[in-house]
Coordinates of C-alpha atoms in Angstrom, one line a residue:
X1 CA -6.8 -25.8 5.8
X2 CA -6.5 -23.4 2.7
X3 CA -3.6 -23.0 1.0
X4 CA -4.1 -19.6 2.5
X5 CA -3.9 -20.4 5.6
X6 CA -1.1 -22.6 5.3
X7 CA 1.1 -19.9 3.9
X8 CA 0.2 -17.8 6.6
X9 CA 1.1 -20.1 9.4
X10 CA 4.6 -20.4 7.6
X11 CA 5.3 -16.9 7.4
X12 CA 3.6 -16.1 11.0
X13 CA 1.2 -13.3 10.1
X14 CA -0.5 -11.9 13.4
X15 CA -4.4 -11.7 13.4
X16 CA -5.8 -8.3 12.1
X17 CA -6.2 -5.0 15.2
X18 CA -8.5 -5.7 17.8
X19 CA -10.0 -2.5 17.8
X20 CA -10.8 -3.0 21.6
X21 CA -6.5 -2.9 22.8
X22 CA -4.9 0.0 23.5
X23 CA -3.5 1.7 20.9
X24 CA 0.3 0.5 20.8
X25 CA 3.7 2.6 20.7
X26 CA 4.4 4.9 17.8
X27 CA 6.0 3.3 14.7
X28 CA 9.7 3.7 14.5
X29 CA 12.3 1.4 12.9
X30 CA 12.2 -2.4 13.2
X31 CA 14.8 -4.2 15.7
X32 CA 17.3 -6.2 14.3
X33 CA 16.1 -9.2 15.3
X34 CA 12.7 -8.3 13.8
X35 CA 14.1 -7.4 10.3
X36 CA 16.1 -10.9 10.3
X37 CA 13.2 -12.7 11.6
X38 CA 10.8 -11.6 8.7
X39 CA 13.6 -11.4 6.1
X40 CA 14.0 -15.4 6.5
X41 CA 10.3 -15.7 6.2
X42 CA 10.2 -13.5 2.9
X43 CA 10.9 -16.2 0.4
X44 CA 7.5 -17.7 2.0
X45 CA 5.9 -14.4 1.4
X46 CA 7.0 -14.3 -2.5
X47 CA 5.5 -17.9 -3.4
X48 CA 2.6 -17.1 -1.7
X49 CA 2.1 -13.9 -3.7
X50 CA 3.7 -15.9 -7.2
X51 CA 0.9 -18.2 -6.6
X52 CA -2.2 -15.8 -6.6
X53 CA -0.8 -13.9 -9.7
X54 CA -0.6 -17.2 -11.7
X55 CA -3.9 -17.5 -10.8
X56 CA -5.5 -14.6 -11.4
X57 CA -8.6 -14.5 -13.6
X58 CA -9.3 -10.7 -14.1
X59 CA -8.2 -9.2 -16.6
X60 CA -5.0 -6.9 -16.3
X61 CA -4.1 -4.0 -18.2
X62 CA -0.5 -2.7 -17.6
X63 CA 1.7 -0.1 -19.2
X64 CA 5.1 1.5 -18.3
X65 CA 5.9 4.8 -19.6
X66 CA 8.7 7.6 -18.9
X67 CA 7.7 10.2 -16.0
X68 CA 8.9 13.3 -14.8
X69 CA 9.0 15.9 -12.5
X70 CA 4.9 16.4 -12.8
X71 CA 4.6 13.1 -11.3
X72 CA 5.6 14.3 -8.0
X73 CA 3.5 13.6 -5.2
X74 CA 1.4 16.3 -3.3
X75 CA 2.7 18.2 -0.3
X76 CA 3.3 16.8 2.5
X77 CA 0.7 18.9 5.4
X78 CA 3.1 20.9 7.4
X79 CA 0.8 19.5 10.6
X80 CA 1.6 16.1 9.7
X81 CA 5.1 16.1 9.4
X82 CA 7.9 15.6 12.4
X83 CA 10.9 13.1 13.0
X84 CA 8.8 10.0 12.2
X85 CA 8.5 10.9 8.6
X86 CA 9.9 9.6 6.0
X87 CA 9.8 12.0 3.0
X88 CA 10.5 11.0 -0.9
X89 CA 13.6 12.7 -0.8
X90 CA 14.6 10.1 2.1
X91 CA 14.4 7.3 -0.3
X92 CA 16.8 5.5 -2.8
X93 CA 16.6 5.3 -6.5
X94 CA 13.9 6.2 -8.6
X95 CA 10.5 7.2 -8.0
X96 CA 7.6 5.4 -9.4
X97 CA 4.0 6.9 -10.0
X98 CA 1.6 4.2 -10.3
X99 CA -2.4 4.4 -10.7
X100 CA -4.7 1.2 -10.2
X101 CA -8.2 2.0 -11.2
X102 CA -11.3 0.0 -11.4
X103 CA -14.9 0.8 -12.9
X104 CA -17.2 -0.7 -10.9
X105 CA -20.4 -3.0 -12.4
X106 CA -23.6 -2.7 -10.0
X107 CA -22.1 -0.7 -7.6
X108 CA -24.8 -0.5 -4.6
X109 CA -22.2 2.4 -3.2
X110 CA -21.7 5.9 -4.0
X111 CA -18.5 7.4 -3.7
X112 CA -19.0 9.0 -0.4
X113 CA -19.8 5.3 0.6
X114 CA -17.3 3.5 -0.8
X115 CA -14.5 5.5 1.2
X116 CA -16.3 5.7 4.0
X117 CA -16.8 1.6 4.2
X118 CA -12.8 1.8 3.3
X119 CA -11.9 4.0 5.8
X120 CA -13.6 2.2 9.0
X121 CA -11.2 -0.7 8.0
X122 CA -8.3 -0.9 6.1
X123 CA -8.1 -4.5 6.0
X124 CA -11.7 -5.1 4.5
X125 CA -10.1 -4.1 0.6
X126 CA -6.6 -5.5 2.0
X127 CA -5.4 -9.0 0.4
X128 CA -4.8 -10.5 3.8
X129 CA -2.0 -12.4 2.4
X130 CA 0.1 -9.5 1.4
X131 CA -0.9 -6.9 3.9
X132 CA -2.4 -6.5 7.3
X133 CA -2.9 -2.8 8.5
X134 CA -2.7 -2.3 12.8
X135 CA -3.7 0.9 14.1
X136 CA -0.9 2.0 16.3
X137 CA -2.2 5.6 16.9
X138 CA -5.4 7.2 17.2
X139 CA -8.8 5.5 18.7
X140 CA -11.2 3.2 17.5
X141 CA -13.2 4.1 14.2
X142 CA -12.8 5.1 10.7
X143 CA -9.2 6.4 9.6
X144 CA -8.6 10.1 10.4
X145 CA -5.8 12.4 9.4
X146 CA -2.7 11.6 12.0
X147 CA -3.9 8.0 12.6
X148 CA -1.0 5.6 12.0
X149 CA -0.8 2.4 11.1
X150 CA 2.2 -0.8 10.9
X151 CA 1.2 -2.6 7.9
X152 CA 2.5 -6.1 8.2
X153 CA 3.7 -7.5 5.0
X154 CA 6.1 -11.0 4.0
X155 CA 9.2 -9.2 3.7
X156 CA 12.1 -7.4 5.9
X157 CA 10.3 -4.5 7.0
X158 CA 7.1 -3.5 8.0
X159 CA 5.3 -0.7 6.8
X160 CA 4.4 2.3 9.2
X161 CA 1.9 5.4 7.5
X162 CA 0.7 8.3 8.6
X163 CA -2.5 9.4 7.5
X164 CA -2.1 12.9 5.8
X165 CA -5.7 13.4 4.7
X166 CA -8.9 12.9 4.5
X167 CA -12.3 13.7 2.8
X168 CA -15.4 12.6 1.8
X169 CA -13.9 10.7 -0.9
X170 CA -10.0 10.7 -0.7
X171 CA -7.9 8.7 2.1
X172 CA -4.3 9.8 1.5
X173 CA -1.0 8.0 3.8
X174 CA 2.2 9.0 4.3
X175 CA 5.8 6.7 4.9
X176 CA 7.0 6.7 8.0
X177 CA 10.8 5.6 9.4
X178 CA 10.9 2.1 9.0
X179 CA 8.5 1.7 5.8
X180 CA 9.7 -0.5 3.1
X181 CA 9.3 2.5 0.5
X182 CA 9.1 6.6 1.1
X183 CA 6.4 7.9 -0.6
X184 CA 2.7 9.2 -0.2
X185 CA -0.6 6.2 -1.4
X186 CA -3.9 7.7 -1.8
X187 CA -7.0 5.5 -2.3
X188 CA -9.8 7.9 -4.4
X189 CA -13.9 7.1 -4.9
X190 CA -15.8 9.4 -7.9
X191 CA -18.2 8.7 -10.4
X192 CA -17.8 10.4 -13.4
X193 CA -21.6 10.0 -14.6
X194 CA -21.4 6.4 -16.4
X195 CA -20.6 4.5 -12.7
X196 CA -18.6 4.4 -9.6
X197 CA -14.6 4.2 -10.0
X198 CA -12.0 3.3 -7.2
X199 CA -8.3 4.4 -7.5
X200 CA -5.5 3.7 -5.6
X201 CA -2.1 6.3 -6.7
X202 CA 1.0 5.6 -5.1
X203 CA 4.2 8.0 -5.2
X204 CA 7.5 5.6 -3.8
X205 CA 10.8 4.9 -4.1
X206 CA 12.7 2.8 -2.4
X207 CA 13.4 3.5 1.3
X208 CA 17.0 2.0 1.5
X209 CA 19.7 0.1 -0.5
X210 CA 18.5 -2.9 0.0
X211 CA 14.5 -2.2 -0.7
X212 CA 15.7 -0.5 -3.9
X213 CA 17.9 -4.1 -4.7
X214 CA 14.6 -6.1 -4.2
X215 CA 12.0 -3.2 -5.7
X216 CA 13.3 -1.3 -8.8
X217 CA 16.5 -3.9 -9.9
X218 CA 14.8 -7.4 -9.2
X219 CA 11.8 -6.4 -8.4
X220 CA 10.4 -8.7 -6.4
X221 CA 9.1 -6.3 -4.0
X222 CA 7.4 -3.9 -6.7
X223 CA 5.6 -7.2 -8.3
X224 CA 4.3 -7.8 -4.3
X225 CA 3.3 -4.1 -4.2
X226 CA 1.6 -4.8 -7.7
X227 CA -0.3 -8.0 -6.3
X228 CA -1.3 -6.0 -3.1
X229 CA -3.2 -2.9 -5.0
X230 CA -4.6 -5.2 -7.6
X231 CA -6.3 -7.1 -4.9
X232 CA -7.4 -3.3 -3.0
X233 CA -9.2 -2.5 -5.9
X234 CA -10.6 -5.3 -6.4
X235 CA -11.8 -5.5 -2.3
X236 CA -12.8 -2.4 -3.1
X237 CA -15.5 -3.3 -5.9
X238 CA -16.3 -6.3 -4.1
X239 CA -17.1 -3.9 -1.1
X240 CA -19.4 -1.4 -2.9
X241 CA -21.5 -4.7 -4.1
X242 CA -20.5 -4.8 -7.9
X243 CA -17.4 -6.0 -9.7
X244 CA -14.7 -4.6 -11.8
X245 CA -15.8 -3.3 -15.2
X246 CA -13.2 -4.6 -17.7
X247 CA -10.4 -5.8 -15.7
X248 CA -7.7 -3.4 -13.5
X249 CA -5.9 -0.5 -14.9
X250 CA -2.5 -0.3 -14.1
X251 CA -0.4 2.5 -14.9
X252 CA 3.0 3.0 -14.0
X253 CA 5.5 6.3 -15.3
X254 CA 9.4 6.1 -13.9
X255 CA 10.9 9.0 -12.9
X256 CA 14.8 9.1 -12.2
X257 CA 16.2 10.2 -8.9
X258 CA 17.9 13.0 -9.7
X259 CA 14.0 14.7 -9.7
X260 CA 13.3 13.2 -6.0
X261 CA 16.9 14.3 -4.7
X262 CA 16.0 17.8 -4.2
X263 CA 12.2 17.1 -3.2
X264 CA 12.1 17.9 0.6
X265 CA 8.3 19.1 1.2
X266 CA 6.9 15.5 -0.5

């Protein structure tokens, strides 16, 4: 067995959506005995993820600036909103904007392609050892705007999203209640003339206390976040038949709470 698969019968993942179930309840907050059940497999979760990134081969560019209010996410669509969601101003702490992009070498894809092949299954890009994505709403097929999904990740929570929107070449997700973060993640195809790119932008904060202890103070849970959409872009340019051009592009810009505070319509 791989170490892989090791880790993962440790920390008890569940096999990826069969497609053919039903799709199961809506997403709301985890039980308590859920929550201590994956908290005392977490630990398992972070070596796994330590492991990989010590491991890595591909090149990794990362910088950290200031942000500010600009770096607000979009609107949330007023049709996609009710007591499930979790908006940025729900969260604790500050907000961080962060933008993974890849060029893509002998891309076989165009961008229409790309986020098509993307959209008909979330887990194809996914690292499986970070994050499994179930549909829990909406029927079989590609991802469509009010879809949701429980991402299963090695930590206390899991991660319910929405999706917001969709378009030839833009997947966008939204936090629900019970999501490790609150925030909006959009995954973007274009090509800009010299070959096909992939982006994945995330807007987040921490979505309680004790996420914002793990994520922005010890971040542990921002470097798992980190690993996860280094690995998506990656999938991503594995998926369109090329490779990344130069390594991943990482950029990340903080922006203090006091901007997210007031934010009710992200």
């Amino acid at each position: 067995m791989s170490l892989q698969g090791w880790m993962w019968s440790v920390i008890g993942t569940r096999t990826r959506h069969d497609s053919g179930r039903p799709p199961a309840r809506r997403p709301g907050r985890p039980s308590a005995r859920r929550r201590i059940g994956t908290l005392l497999r977490f630990p398992a979760g972070v070596l796994l993820v330590s492991w990989e990134y010590m491991w890595r081969v591909t090149a990794l560019h990362r910088s950290e600036v200031a942000g500010d209010s600009g770096d607000l996410p979009p609107p949330l669509p007023p049709d996609r909103v009710d007591e499930l969601t979790k908006r940025l101003g729900d969260g604790v702490g500050p907000m961080f904007h962060r933008r993974f992009g890849v060029r893509i070498q002998g891309a076989r894809m165009s961008p229409e392609e790309l986020i098509g092949a993307v959209a008909a299954d979330l887990n194809r890009p996914a690292p499986s050892t970070v994050a499994v994505f179930h549909k829990t709403r909406g029927g079989p097929g590609p991802a469509r705007p009010g879809d949701e999904y429980r991402v299963q990740m090695p930590g206390p929570w899991d991660g319910p999203v929405r999706v917001l929107h969709r378009d030839p070449v833009t997947i966008r997700l939204g936090t629900l209640h019970g999501h490790l973060e609150a925030g909006q993640i959009q995954f973007t195809a274009d090509d800009p003339g010299n070959g096909l790119r992939f982006h994945v932008e995330a807007w987040s904060r921490a979505g309680d206390w004790w996420a914002d202890l793990l994520y922005s103070r010890l971040r542990v849970a921002k470097e798992i976040q980190f690993n996860m959409w280094v690995h998506f872009v990656l999938g991503a340019a594995a998926i369109a038949g090329g490779r990344a051009q130069g390594g991943v592009t990482i950029e990340t810009r903080g922006v203090p709470a006091a901007s997210c505070e007031s934010v009710v319509q992200c």
